[in-house]
Tab-separated table of C-alpha atoms in Angstrom:
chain	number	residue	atom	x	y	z
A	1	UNK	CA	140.316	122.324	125.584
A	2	UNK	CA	141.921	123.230	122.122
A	3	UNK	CA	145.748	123.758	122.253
A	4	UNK	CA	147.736	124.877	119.211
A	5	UNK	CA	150.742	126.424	118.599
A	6	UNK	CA	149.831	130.259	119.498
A	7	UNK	CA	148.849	129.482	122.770
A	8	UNK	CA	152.597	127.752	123.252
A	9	UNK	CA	154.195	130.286	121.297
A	10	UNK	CA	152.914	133.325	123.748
A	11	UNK	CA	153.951	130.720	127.107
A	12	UNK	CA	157.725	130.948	125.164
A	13	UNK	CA	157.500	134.413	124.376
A	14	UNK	CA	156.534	135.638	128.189
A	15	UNK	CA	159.279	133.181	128.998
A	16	UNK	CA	161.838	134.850	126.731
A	17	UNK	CA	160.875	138.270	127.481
A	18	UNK	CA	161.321	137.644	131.481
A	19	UNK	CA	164.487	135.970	131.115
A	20	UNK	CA	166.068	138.871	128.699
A	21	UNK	CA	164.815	141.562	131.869
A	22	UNK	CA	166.558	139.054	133.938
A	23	UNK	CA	169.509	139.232	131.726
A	24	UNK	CA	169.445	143.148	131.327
A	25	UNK	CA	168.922	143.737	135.365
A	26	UNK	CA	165.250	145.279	134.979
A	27	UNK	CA	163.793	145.877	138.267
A	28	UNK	CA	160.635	144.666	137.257
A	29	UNK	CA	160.346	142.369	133.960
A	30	UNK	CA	156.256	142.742	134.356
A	31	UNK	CA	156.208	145.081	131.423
A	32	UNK	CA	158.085	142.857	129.215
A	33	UNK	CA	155.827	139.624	129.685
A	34	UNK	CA	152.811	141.795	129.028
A	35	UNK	CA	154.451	143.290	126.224
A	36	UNK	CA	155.165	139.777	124.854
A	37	UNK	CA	151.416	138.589	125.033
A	38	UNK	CA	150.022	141.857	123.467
A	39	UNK	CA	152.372	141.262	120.109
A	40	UNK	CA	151.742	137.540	119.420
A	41	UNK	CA	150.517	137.961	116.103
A	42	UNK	CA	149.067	134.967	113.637
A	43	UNK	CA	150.954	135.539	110.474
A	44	UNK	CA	155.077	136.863	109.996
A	45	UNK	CA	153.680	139.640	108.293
A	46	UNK	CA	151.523	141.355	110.623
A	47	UNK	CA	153.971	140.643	113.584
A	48	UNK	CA	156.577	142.818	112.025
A	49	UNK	CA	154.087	145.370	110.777
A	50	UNK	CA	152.871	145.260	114.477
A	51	UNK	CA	156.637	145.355	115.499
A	52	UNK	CA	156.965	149.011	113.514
A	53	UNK	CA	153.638	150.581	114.378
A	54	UNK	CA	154.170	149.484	118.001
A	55	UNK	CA	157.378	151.064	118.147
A	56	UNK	CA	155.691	154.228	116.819
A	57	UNK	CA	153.256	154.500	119.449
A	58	UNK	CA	155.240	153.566	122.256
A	59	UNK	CA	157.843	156.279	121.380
A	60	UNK	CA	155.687	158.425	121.468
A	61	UNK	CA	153.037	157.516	124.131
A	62	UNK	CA	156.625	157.292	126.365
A	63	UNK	CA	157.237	161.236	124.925
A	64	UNK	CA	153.941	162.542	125.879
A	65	UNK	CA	154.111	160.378	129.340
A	66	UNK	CA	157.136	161.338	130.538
A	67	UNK	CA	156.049	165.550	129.677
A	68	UNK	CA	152.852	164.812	131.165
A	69	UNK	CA	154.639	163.170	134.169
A	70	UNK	CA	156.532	166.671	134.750
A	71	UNK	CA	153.983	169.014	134.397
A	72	UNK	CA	150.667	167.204	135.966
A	73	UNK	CA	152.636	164.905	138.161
A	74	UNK	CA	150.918	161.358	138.615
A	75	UNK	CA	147.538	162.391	140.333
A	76	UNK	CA	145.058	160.076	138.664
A	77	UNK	CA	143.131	162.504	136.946
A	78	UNK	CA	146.641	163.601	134.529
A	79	UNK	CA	147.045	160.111	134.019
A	80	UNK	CA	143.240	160.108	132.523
A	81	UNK	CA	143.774	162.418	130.788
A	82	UNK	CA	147.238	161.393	129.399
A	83	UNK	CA	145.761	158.168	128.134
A	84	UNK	CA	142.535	160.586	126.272
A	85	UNK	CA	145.182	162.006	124.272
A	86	UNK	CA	147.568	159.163	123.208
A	87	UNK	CA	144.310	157.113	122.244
A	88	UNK	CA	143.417	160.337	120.237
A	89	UNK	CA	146.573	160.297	118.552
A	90	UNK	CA	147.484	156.652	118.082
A	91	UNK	CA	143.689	156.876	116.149
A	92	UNK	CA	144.895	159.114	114.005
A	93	UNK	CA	147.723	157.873	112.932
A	94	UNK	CA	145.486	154.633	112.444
A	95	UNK	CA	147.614	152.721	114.873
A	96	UNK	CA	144.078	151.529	117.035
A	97	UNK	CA	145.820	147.625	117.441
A	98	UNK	CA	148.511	149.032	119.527
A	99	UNK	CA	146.616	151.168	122.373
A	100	UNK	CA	146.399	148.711	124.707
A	101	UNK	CA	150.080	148.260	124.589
A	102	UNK	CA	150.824	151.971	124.639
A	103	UNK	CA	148.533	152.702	127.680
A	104	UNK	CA	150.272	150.247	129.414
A	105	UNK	CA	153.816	152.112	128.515
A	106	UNK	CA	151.819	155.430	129.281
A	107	UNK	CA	150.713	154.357	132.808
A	108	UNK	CA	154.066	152.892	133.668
A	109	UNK	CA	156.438	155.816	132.602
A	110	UNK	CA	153.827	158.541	134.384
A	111	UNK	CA	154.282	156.466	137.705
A	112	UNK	CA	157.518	157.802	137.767
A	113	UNK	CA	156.135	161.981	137.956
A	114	UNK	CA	158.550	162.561	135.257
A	115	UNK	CA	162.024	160.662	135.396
A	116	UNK	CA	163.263	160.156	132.435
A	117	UNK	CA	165.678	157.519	133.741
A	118	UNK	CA	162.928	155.103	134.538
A	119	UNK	CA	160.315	156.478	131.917
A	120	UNK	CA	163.496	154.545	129.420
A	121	UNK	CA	163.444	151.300	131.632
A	122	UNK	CA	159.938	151.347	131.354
A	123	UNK	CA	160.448	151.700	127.308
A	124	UNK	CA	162.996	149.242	127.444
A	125	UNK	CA	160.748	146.792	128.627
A	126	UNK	CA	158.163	147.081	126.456
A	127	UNK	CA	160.476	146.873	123.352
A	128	UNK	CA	162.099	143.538	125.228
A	129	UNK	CA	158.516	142.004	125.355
A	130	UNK	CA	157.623	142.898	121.680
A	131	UNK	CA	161.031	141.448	120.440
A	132	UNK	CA	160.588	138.318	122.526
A	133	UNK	CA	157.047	138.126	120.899
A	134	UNK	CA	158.684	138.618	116.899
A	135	UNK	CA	161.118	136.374	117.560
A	136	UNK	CA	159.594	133.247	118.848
A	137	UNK	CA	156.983	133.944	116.207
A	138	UNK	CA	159.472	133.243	113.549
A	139	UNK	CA	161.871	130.808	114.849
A	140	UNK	CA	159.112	128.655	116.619
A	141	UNK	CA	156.716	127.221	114.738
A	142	UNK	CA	156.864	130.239	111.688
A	143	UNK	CA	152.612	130.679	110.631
A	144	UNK	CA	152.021	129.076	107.679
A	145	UNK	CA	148.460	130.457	107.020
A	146	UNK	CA	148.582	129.632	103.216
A	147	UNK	CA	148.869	125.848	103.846
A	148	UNK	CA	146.494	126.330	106.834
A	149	UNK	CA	143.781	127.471	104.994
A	150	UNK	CA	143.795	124.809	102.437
A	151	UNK	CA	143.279	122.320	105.154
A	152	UNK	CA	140.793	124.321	106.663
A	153	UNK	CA	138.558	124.731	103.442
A	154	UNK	CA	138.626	120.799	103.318
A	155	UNK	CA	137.198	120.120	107.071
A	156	UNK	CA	135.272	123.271	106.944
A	157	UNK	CA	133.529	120.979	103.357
A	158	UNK	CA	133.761	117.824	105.259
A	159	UNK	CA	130.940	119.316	108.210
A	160	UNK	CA	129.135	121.611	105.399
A	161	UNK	CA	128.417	118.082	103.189
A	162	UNK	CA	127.533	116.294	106.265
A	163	UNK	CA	124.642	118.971	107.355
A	164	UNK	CA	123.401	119.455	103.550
A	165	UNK	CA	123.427	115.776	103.291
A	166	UNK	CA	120.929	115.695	106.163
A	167	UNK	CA	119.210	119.163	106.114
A	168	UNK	CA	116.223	118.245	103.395
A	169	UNK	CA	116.014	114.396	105.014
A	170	UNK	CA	115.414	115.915	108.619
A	171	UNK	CA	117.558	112.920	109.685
A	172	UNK	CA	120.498	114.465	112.121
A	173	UNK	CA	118.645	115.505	115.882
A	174	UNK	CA	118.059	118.823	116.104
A	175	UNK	CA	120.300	119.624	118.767
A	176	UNK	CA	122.690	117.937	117.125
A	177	UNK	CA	121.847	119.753	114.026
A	178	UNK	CA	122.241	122.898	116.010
A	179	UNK	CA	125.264	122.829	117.319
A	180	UNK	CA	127.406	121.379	114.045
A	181	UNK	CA	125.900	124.314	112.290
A	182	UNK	CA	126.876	126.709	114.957
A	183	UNK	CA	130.479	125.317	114.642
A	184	UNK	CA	130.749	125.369	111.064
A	185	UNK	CA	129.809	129.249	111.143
A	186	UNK	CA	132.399	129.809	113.377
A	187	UNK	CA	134.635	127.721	110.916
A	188	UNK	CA	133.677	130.138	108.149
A	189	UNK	CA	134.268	133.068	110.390
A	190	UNK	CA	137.735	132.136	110.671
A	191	UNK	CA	138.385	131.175	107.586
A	192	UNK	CA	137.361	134.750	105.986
A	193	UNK	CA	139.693	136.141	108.737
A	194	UNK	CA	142.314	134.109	107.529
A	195	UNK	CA	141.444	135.290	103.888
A	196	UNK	CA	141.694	139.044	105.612
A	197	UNK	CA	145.367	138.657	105.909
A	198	UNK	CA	145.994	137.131	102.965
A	199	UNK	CA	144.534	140.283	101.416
A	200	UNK	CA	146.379	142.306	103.825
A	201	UNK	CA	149.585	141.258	102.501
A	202	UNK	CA	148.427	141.270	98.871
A	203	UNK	CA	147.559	145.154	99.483
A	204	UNK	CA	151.473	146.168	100.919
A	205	UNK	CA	152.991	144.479	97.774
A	206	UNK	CA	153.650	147.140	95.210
A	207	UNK	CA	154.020	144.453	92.296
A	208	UNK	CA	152.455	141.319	93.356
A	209	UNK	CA	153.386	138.748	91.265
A	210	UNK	CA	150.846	137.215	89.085
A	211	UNK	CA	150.750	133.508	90.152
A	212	UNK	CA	149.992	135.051	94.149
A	213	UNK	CA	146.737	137.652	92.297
A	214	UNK	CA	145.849	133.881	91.018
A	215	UNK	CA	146.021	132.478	94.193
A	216	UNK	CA	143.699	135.147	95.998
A	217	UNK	CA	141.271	134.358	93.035
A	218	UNK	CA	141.673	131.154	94.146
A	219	UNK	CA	141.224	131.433	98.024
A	220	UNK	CA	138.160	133.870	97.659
A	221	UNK	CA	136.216	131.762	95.466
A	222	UNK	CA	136.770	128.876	98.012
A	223	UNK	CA	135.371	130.656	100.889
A	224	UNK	CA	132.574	132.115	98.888
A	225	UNK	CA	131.126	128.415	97.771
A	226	UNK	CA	131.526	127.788	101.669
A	227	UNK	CA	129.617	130.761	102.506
A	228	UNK	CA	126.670	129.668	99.337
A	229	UNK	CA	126.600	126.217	101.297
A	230	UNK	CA	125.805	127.925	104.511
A	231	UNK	CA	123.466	130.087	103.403
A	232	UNK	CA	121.771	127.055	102.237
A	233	UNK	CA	121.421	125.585	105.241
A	234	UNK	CA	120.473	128.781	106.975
A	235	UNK	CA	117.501	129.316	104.809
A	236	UNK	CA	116.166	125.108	104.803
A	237	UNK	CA	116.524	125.803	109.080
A	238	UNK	CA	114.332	129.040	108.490
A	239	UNK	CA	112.205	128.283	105.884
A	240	UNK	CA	112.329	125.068	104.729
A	241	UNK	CA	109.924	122.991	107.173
A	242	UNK	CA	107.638	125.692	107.869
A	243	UNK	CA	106.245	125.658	104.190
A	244	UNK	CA	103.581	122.584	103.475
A	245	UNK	CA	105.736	120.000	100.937
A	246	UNK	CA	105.078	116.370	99.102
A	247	UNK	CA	107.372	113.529	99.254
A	248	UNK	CA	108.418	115.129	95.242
A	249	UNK	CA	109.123	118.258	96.546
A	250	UNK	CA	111.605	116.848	98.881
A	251	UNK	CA	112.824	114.345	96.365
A	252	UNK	CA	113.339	117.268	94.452
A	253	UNK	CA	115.216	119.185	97.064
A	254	UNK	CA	117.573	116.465	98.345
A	255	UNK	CA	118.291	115.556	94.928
A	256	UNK	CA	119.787	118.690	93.318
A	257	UNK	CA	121.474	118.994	96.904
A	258	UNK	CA	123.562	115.796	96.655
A	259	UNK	CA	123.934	116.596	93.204
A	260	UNK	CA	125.814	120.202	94.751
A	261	UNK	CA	127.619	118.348	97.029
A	262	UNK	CA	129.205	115.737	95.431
A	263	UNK	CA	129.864	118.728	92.725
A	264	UNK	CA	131.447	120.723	94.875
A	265	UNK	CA	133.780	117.931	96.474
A	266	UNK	CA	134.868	116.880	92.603
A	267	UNK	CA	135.947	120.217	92.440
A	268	UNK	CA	137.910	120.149	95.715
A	269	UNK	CA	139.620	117.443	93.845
A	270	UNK	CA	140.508	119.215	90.888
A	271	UNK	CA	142.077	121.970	92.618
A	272	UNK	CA	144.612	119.227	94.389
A	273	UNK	CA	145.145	118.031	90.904
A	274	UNK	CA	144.091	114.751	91.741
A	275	UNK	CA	141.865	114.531	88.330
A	276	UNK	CA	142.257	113.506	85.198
A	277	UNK	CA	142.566	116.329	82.482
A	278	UNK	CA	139.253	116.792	80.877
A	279	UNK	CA	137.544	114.389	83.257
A	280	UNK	CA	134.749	117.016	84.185
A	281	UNK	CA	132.511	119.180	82.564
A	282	UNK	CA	130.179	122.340	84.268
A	283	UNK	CA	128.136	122.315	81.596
A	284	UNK	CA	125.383	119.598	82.612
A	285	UNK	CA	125.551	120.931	86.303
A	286	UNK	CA	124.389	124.470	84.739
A	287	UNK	CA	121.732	123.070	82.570
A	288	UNK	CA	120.469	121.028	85.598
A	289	UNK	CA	120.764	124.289	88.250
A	290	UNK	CA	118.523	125.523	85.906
A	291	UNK	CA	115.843	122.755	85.778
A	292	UNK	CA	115.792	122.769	89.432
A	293	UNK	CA	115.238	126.270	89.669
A	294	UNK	CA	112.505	126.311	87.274
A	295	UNK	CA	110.958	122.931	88.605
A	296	UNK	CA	110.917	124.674	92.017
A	297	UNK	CA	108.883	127.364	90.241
A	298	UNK	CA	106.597	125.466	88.621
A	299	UNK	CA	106.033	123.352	91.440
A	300	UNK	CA	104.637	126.804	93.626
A	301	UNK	CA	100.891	126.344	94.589
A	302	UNK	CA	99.500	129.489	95.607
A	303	UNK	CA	97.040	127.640	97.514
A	304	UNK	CA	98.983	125.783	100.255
A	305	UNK	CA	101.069	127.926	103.595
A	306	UNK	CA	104.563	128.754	103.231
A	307	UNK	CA	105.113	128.289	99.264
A	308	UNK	CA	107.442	131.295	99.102
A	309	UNK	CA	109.367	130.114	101.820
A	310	UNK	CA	110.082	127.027	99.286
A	311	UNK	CA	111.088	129.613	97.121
A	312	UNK	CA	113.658	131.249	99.188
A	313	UNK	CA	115.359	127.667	99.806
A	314	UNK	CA	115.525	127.430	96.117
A	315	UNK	CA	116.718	130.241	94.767
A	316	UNK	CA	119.591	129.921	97.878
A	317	UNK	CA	120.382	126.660	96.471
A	318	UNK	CA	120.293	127.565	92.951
A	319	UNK	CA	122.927	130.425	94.132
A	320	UNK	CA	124.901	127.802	95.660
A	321	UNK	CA	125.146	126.039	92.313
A	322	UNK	CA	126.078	129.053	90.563
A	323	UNK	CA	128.627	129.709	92.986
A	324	UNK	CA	130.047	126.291	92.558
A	325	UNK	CA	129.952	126.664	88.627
A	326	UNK	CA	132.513	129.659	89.035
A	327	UNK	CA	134.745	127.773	91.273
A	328	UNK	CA	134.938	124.804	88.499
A	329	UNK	CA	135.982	127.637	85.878
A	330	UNK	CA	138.683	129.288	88.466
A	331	UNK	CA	139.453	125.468	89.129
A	332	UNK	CA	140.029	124.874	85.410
A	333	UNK	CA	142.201	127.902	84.385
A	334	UNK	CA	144.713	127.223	87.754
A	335	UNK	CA	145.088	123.690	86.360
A	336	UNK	CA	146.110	125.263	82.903
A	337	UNK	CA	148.021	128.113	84.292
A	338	UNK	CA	150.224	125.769	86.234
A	339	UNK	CA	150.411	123.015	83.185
A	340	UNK	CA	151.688	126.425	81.171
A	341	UNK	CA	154.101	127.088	83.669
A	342	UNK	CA	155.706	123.747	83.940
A	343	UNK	CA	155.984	123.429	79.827
């Protein structure tokens, strides 16, 4: 069971949020705990940006509530059709993260038919729990998904080497082959959502500086080697053994993969500036993607099943490699940037 530090950060912000109602004499601190929950956010920057838009809606889910509460009383039907409309408006006003949230203020102020007195505790309460929520966020553990990602990309390589390592060979079990690939997708999946709010921010910033545009370059190129390297994998698992090969042909294969690998981890390297200055070149890796490719091409025998399946593997391995060739180049001109910037 994986524990981390959102899943303690929403126990302390419930925690918080029930103890300010305590502190503040609400009658019933439910709200605010629910509140709290719905507003844990993974980065500083989208939990105030939630913070704002939440506010928004709430006002004025509260404002259409507490009319709707005076004119249609609280049959269930009004409150139906209460919640139609603020959904309608919150999507216009492209504020779709915060319905839940909203119903719940929506529901809660209509239960009182209309009394404005408790239709404010009720707002009160959600405003406690999204404040708890901010709060913790920033003082407790702050998200540091910059840093996180970094580590990420290098486990994320760590389980991608592993399975290319032993994809060609045939040597892991297949169950077990199955279910680290199934994890490392997931792995990838998360890191491109962590890459979403990087972009996110990078969008909001009127100016952004040009060592952070460097840095997106950076993180994009990263995830999109990862991504090569999986689509590798995904296209040896679907095509690979179905196509009739000789002990060259997988010589061939396994080769040029290792040959990726170990590329791609020297690379790795170079971006933690753990290299020496001029110690690598992409050069030979581009003359010998292309070999491979064309090998791979020569190699096709019209005559035997499943020879364009071969070719699919290639040509996603050959992408691979030119994927990794781009990374070397962003690789190289961070390394000089940041020499440049220290002279």
């Amino acid at each position: 069971m994986a524990f981390g530090a959102r899943i303690l950060k929403t126990g302390m912000a419930v925690t918080l949020a029930l103890y300010l109602s305590a502190l503040l004499q609400f009658t019933s601190p439910v709200g605010a705990a629910i509140a709290a929950i719905f507003a844990m956010q993974p980065s500083i920057y989208r939990s105030w940006r939630y913070f704002l838009d939440q506010i928004q809606t709430s006002t004025m889910g509260a404002v259409i509530a507490l009319l709707g509460g005076m004119v249609l009383s609280n049959e269930p039907i009004a409150v139906g059709l209460v919640c139609i409309l603020v959904i309608m408006i919150s999507m216009k006003m492209n504020r779709a993260d915060t319905i839940g949230l909203t119903l719940v203020t929506v529901i809660s102020v209509m239960e009182a038919s209309g009394q404005w007195e408790f239709a404010l505790t009720r707002f009160l309460l959600t405003l406690t729990g999204i404040v708890s929520a901010f709060l913790i966020n920033i003082t407790v553990f702050p998200p540091k998904p910059r840093k996180q990602y970094i580590q990420q990309i290098e486990s994320v390589f760590t389980s991608l080497s592993l399975l290319l390592r032993t994809a060609v060979s045939h040597e892991m079990k297949e169950s077990v082959f199955r279910d680290e690939k199934h994890a490392l997708e997931g792995s990838i999946k998360a890191l491109a959502d962590k890459y979403g709010l990087f972009e996110e921010e990078q969008k909001q910033l009127r100016r952004a500086k040009y060592s952070q545009t460097r840095q997106m370059v950076m993180y994009k190129n990263l995830l999109s080697s990862l991504q090569k390297g999986y689509e590798v994998l995904e296209a040896v698992d679907r095509h690979y053994f179905q196509a009739e090969r000789t002990e060259r042909t997988d010589e061939l294969f396994d080769r040029h993969l290792e040959q990726l690998i170990k590329y791609h981890e020297y690379i790795l390297l170079k971006f933690e500036d753990k290299l020496k200055p001029g110690s690598s070149d992409s050069e030979p890796l581009g003359e010998d993607n292309d070999r491979f490719l064309q090998q791979a091409i020569e190699g096709y025998d019209a005559e035997k099943s499943g020879q364009l399946r071969l070719s699919v593997v290639a040509a996603a391995i050959y992408d691979y490699g030119y994927q990794l060739e781009r990374l070397d180049k962003v690789a190289d001109q961070i390394n000089r940037a940041s020499a440049d910037e220290k002279e």
